[in-house]
Tab-separated table of N, CA and C in Angstrom:
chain	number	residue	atom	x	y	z
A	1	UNK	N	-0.075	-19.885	-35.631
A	1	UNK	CA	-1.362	-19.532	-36.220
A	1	UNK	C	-2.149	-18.639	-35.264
A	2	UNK	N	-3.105	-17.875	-35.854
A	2	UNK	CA	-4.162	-17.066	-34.897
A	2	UNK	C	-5.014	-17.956	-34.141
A	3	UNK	N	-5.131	-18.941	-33.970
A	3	UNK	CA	-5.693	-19.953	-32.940
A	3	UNK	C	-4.906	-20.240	-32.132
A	4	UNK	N	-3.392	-20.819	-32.111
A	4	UNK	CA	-2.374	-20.754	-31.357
A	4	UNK	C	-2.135	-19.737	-30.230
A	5	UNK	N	-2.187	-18.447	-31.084
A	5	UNK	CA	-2.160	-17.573	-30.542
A	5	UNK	C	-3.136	-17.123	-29.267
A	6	UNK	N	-4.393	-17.330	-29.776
A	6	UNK	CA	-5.290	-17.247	-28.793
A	6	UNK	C	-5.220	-17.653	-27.964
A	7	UNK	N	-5.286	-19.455	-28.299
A	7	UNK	CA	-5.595	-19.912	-26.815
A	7	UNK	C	-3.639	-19.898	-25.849
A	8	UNK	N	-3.108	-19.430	-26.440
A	8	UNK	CA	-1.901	-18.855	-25.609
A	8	UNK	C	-2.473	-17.598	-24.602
A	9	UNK	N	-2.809	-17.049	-25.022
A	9	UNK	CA	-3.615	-15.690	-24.447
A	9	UNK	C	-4.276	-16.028	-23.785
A	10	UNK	N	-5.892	-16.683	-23.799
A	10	UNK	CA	-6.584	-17.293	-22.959
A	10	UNK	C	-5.634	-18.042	-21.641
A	11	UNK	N	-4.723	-18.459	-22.033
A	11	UNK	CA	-4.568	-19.400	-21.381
A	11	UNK	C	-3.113	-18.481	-20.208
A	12	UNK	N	-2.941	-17.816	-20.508
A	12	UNK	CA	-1.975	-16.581	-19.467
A	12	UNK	C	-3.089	-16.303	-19.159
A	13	UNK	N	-4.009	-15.801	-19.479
A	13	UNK	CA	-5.033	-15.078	-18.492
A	13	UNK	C	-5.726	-15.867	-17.634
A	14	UNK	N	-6.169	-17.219	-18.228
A	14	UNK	CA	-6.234	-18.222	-16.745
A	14	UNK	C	-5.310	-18.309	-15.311
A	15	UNK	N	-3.889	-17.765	-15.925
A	15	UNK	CA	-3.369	-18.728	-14.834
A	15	UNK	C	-3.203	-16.870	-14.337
A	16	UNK	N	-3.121	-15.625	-14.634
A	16	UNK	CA	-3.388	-14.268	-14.209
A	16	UNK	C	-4.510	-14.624	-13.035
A	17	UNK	N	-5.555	-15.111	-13.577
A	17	UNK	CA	-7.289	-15.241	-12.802
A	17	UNK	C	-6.892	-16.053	-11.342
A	18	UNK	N	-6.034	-17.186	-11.836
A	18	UNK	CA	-5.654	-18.081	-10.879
A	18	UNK	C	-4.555	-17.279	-10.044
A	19	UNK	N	-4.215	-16.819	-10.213
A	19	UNK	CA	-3.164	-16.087	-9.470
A	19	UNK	C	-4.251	-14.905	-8.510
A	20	UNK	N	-4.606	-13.949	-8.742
A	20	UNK	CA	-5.658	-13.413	-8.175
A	20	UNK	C	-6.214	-13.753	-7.238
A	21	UNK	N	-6.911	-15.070	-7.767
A	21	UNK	CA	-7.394	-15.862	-6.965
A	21	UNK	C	-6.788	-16.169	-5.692
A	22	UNK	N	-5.831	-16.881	-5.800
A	22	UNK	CA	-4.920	-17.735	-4.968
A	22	UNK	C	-4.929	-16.607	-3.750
A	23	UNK	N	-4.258	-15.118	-4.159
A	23	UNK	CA	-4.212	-13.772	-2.833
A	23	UNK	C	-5.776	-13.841	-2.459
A	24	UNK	N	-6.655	-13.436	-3.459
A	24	UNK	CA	-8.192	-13.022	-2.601
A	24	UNK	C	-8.607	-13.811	-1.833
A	25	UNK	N	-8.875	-15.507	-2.078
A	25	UNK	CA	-9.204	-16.327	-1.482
A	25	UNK	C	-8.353	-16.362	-0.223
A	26	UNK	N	-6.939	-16.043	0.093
A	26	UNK	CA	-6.454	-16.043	1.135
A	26	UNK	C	-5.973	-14.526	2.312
A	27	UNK	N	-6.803	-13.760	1.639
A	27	UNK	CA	-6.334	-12.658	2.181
A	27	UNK	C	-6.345	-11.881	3.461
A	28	UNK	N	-7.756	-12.445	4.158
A	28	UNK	CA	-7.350	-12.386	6.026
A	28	UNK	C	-6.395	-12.769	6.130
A	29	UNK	N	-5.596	-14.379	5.901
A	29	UNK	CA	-4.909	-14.816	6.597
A	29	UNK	C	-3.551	-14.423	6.165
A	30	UNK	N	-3.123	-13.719	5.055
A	30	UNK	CA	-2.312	-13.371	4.625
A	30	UNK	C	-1.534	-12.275	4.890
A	31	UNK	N	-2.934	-11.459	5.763
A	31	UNK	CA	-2.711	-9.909	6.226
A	31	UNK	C	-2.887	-10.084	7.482
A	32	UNK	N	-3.250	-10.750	8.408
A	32	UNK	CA	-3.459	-11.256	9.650
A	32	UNK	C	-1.841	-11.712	10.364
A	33	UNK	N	-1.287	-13.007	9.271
A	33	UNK	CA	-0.340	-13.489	9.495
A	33	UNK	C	0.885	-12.444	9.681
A	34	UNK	N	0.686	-11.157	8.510
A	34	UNK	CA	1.815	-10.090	8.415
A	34	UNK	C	1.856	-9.503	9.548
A	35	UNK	N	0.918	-9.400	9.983
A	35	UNK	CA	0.781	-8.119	11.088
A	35	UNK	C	1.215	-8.798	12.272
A	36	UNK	N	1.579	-10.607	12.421
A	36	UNK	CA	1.380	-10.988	13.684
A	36	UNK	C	2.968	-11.065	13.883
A	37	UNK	N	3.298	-11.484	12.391
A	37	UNK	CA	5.207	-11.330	12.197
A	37	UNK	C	5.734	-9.789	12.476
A	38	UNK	N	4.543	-8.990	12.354
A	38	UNK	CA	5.103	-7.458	12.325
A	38	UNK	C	5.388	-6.956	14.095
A	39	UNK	N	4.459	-8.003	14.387
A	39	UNK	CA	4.211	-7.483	15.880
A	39	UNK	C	5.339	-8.406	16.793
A	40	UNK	N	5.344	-9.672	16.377
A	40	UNK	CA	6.592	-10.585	17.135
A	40	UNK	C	7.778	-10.164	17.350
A	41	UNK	N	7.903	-8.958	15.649
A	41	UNK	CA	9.385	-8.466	15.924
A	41	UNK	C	9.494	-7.574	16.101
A	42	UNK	N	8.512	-6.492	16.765
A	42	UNK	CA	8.678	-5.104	17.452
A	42	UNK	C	7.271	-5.396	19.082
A	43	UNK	N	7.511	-5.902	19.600
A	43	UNK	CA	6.683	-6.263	20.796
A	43	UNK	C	5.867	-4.774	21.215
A	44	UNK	N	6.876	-3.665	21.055
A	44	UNK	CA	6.391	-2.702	21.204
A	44	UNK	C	5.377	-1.859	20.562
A	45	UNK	N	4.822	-2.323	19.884
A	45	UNK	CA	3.767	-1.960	19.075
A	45	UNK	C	2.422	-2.379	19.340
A	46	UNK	N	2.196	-3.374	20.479
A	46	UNK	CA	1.275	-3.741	21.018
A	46	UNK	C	1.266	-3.267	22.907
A	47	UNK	N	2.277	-2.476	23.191
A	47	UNK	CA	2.306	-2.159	24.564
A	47	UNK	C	1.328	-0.828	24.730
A	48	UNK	N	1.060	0.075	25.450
A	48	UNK	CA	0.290	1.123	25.942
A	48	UNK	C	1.476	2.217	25.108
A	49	UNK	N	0.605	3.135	24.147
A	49	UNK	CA	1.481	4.163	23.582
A	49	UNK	C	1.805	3.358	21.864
A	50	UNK	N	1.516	1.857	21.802
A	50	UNK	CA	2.429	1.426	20.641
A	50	UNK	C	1.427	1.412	19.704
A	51	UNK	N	1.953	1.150	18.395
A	51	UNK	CA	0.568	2.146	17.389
A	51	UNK	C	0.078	0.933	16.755
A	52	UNK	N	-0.219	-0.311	17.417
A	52	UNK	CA	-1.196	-1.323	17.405
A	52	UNK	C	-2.266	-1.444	18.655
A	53	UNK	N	-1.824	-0.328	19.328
A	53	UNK	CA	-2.957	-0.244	20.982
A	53	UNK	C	-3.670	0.793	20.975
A	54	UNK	N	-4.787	0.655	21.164
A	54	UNK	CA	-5.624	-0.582	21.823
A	54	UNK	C	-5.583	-0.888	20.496
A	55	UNK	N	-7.118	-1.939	20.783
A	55	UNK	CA	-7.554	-2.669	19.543
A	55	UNK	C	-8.030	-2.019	18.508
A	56	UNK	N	-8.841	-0.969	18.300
A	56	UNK	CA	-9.254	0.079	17.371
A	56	UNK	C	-7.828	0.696	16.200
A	57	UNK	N	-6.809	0.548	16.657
A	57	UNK	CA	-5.485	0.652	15.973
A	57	UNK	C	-5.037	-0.626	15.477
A	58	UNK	N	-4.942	-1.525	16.247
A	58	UNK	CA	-5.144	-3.197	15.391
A	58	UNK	C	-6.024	-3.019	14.467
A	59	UNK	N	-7.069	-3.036	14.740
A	59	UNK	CA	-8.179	-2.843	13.617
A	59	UNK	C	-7.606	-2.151	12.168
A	60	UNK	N	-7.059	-0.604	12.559
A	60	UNK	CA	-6.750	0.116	11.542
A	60	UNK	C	-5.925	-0.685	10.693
A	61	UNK	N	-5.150	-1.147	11.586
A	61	UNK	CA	-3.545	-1.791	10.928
A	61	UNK	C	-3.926	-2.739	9.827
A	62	UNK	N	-4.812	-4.079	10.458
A	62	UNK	CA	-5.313	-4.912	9.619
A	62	UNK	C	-6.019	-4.545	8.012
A	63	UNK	N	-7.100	-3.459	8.639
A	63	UNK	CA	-7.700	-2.819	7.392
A	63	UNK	C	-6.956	-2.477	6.367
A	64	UNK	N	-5.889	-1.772	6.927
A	64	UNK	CA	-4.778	-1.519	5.559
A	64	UNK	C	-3.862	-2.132	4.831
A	65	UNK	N	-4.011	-3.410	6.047
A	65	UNK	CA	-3.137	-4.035	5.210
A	65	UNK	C	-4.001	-4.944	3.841
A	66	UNK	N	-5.385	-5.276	4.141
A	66	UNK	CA	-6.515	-5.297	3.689
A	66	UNK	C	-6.317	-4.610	2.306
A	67	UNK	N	-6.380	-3.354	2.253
A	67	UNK	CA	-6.996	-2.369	1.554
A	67	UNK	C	-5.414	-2.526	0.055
A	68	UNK	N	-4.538	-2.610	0.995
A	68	UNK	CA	-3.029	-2.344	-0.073
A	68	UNK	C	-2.871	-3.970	-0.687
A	69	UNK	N	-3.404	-4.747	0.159
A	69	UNK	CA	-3.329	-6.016	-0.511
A	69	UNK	C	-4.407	-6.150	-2.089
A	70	UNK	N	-5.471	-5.711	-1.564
A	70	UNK	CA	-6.183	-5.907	-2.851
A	70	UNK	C	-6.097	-4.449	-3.726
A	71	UNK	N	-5.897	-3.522	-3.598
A	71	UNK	CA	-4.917	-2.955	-4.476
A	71	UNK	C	-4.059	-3.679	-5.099
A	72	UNK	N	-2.807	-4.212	-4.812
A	72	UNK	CA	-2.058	-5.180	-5.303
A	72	UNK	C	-2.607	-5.843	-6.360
A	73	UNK	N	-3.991	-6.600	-5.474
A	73	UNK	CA	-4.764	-7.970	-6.489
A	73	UNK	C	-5.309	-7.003	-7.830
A	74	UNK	N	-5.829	-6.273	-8.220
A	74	UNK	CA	-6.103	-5.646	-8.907
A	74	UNK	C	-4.815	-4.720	-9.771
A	75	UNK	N	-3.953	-4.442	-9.272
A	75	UNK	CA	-2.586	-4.290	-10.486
A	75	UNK	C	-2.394	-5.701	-10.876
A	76	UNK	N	-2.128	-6.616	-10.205
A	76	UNK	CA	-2.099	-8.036	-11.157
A	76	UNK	C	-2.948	-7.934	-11.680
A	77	UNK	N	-4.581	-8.220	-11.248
A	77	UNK	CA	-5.327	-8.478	-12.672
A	77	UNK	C	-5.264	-7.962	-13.462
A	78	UNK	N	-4.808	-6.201	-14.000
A	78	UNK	CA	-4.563	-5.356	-15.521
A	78	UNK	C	-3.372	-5.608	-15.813
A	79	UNK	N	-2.724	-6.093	-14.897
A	79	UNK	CA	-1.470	-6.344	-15.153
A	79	UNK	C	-0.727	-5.385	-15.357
A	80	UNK	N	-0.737	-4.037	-14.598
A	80	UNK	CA	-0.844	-2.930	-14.586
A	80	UNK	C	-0.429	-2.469	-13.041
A	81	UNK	N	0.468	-1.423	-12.960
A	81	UNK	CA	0.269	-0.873	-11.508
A	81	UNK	C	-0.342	0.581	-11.381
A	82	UNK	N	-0.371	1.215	-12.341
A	82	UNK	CA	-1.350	2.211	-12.337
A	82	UNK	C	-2.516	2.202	-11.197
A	83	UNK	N	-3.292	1.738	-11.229
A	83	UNK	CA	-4.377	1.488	-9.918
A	83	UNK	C	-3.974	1.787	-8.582
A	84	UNK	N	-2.873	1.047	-8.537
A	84	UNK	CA	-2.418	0.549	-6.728
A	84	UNK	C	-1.824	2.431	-6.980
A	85	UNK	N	-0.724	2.460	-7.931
A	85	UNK	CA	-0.199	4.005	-7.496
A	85	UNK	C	-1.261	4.814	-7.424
A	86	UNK	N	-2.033	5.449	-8.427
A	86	UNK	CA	-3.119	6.187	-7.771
A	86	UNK	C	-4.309	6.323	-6.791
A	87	UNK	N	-4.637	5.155	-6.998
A	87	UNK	CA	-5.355	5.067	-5.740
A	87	UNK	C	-5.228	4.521	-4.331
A	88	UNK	N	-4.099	3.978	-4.086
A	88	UNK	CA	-3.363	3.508	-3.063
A	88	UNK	C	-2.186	4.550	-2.176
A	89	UNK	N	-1.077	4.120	-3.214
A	89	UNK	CA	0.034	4.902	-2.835
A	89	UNK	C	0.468	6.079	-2.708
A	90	UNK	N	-0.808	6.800	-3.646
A	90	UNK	CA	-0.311	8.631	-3.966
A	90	UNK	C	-0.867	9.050	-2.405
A	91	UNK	N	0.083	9.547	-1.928
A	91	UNK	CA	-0.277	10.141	-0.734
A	91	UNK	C	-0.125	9.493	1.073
A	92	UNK	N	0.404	7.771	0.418
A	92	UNK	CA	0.178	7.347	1.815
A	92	UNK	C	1.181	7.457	2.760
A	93	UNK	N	2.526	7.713	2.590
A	93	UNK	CA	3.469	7.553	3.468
A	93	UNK	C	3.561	8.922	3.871
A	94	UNK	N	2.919	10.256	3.388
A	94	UNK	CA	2.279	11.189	3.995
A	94	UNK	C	1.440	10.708	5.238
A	95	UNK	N	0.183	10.486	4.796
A	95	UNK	CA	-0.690	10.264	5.766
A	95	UNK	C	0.088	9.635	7.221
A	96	UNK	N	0.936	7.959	6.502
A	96	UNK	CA	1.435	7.470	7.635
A	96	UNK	C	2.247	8.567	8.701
A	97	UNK	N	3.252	9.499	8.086
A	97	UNK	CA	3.821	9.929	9.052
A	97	UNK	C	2.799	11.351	9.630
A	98	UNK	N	1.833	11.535	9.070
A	98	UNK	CA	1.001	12.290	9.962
A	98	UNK	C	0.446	11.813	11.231
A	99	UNK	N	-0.299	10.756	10.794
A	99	UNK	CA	-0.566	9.831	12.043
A	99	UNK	C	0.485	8.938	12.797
A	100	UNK	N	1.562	9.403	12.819
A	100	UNK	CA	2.498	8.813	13.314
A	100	UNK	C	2.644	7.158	13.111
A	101	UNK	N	2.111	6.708	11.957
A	101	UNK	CA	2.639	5.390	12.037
A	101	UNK	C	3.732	5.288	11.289
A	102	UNK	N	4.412	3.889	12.184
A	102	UNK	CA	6.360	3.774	11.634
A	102	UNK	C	6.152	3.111	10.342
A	103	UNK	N	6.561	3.452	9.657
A	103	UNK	CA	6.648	3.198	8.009
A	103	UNK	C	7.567	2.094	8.250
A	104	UNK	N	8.824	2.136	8.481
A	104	UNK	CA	9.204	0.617	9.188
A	104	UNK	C	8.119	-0.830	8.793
A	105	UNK	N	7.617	-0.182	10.201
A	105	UNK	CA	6.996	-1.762	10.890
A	105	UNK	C	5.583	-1.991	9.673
A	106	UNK	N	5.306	-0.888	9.138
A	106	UNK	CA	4.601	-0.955	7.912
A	106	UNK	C	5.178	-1.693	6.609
A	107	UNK	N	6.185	-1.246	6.097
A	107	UNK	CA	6.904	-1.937	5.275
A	107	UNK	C	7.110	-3.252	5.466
A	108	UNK	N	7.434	-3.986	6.596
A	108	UNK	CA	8.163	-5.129	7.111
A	108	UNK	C	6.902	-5.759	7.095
A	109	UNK	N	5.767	-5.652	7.046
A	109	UNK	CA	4.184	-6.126	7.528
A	109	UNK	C	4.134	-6.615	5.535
A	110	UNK	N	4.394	-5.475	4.769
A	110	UNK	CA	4.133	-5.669	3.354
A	110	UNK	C	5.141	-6.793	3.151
A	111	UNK	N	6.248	-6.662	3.214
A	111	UNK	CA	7.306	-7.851	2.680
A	111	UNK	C	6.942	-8.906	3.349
A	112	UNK	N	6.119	-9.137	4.657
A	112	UNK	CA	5.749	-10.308	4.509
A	112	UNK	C	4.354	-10.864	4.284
A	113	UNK	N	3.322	-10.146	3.774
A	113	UNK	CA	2.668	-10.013	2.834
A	113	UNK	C	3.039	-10.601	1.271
A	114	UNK	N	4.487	-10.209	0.991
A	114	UNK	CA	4.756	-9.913	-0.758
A	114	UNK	C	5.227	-11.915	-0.433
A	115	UNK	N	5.761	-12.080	1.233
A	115	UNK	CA	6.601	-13.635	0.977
A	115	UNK	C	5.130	-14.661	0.719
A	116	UNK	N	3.921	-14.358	1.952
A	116	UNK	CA	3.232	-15.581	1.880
A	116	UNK	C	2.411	-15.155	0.468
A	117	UNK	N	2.338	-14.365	0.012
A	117	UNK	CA	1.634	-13.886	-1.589
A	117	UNK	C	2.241	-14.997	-2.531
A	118	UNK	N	3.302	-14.189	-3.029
A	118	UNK	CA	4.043	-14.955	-3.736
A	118	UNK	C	4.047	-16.398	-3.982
A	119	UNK	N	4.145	-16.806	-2.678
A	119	UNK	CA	4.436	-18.121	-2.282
A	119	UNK	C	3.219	-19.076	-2.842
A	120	UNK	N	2.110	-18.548	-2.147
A	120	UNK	CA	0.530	-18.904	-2.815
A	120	UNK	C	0.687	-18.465	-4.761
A	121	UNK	N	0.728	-17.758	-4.976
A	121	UNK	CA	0.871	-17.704	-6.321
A	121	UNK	C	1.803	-18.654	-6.880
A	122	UNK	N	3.050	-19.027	-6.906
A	122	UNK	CA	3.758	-20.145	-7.535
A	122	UNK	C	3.382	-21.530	-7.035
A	123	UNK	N	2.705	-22.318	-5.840
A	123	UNK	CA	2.129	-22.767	-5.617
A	123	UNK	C	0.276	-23.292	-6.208
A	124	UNK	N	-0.085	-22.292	-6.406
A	124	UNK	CA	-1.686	-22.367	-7.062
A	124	UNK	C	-1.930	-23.262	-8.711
A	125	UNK	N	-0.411	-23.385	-9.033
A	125	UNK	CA	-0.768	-24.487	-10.585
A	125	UNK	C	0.367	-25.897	-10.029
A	126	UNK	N	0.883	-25.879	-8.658
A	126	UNK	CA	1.394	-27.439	-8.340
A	126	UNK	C	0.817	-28.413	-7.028
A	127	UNK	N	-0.311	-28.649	-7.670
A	127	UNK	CA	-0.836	-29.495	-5.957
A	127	UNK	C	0.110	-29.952	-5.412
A	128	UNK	N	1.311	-30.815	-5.753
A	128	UNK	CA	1.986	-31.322	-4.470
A	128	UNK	C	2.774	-30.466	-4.435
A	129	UNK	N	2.990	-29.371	-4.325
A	129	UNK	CA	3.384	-28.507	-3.344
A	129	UNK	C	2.641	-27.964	-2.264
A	130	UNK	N	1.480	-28.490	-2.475
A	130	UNK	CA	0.218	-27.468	-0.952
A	130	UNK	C	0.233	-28.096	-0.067
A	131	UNK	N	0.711	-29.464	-0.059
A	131	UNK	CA	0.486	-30.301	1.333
A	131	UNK	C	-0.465	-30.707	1.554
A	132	UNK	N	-0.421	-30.639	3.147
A	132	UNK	CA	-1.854	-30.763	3.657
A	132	UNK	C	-2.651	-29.349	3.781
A	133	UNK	N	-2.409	-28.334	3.425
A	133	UNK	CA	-3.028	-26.924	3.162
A	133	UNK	C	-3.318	-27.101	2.221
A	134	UNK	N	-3.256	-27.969	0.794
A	134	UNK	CA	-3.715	-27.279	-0.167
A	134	UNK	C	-4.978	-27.454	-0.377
A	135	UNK	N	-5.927	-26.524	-0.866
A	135	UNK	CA	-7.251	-26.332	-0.945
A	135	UNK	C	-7.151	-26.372	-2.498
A	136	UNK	N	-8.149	-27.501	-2.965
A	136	UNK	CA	-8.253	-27.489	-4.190
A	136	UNK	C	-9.013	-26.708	-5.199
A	137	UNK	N	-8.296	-26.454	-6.045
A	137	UNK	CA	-8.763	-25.190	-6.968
A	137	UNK	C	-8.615	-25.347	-8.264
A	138	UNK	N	-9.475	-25.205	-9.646
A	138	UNK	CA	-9.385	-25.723	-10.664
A	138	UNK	C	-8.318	-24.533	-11.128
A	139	UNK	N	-7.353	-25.184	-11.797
A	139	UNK	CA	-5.612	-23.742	-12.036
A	139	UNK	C	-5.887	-24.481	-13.328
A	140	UNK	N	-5.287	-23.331	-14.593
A	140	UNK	CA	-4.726	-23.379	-15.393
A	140	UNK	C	-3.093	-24.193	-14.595
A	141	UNK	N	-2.755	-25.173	-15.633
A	141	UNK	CA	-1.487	-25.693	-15.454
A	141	UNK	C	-0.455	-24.964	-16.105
A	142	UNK	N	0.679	-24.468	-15.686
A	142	UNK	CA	2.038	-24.155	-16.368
A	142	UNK	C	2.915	-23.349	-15.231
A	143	UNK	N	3.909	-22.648	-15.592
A	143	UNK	CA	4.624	-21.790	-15.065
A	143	UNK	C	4.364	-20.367	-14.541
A	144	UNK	N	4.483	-20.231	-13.101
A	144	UNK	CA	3.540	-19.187	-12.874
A	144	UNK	C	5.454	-18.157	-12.459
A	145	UNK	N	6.097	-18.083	-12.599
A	145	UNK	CA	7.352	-17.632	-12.439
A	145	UNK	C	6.874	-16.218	-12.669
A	146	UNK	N	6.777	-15.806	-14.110
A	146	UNK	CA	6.478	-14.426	-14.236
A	146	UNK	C	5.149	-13.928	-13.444
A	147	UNK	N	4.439	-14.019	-12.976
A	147	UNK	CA	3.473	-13.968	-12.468
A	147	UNK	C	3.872	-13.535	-10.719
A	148	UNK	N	4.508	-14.800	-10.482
A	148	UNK	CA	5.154	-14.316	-9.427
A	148	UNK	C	5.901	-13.113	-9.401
A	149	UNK	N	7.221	-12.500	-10.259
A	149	UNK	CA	7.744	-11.641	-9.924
A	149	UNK	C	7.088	-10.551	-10.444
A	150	UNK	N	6.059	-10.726	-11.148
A	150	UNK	CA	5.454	-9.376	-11.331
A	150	UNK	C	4.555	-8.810	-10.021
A	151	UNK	N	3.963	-9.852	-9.539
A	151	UNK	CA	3.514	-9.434	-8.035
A	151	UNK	C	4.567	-8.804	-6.996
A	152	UNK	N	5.807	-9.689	-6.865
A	152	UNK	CA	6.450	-9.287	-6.266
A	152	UNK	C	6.945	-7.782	-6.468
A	153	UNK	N	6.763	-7.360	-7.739
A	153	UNK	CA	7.231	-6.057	-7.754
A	153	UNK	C	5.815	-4.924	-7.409
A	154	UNK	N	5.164	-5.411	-7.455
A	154	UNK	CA	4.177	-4.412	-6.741
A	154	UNK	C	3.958	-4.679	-5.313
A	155	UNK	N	4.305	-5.402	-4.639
A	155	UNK	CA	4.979	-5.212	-3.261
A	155	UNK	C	5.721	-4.362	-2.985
A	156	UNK	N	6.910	-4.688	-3.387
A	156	UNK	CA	8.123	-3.881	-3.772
A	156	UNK	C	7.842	-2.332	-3.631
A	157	UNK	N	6.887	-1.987	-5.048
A	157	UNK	CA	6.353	-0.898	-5.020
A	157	UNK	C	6.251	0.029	-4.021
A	158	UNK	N	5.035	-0.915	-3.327
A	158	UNK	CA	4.377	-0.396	-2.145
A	158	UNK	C	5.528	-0.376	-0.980
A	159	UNK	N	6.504	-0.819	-0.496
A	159	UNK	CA	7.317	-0.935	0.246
A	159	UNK	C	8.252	0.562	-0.171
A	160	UNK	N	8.422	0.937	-1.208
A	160	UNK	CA	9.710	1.755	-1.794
A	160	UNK	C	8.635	3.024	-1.741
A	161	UNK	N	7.119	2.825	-1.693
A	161	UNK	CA	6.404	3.858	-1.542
A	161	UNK	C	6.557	4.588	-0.316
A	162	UNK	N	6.433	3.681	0.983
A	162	UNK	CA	6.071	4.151	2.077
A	162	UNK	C	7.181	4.190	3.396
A	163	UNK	N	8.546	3.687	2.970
A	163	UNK	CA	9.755	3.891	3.175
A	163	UNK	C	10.610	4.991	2.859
């Protein structure tokens, strides 16, 4: 029936909102955490010459990862990647290799970005999966599977962009 229908609709778009959610609400630590995995496994990127030094280049690094993350959050919410490509991606792996940053250690910063993302998104409709991290949040209940790999592919995206 057209009521069925609806609150089917309503009710994907809850757990869309909740999904959103789940990245914005965590997104220092999400982009913080990438950059610290990015840096553990190239040490050299924090030495004199490495393109996390000084701190004003940390800074940069973080910001972008900042900036491409909620890009991201916003192709999920239209559910759409239109956004992130034009206003994100058109042009950046230009820029990066102008300013000499390694698209590499950029990429590798996003995929683990796309793991703790993800992860928070299929997580955000099963409390006992959060542990003792989980921060309670009113979720639409159901299957967030598609949700997940649709994020994951705008990771993806962004990774196949700037590679």
């Amino acid at each position: 029936s057209d009521l069925a229908g609806l609150r089917s609709y309503v009710r994907d778009g809850n757990k869309r909102l909740d999904a959103v959610n789940a990245i914005t609400s965590n997104a220092s630590c999400i982009v913080s955490d990438a950059v610290t995995g990015m840096i553990c496994e190239n040490t050299g990127l924090i030495q004199a010459g490495g393109n996390c030094y000084p701190n004003r280049r940390m800074a940069a690094c973080l910001r972008d990862g900042e900036i491409v993350l909620r890009y991201i959050s916003y192709a999920l919410l239209a559910g759409d990647a239109s956004v992130l490509d034009d206003r994100c991606l058109n042009g950046l792996k230009e820029t990066y290799i102008a300013l000499g940053v390694p698209t590499q250690s950029a990429g590798r910063a996003v995929a683990i970005m796309k793991a703790s993302a993800t992860a928070l998104i299929g997580e955000t409709n099963s409390p006992a999966s959060g542990g003792k991290r989980f921060r309670k949040m009113e979720t639409t209940q159901g299957d967030c599977a598609a949700l997940v790999a649709e994020a994951g592919s705008y990771f993806d995206r962004v990774i196949g962009a700037i590679s």
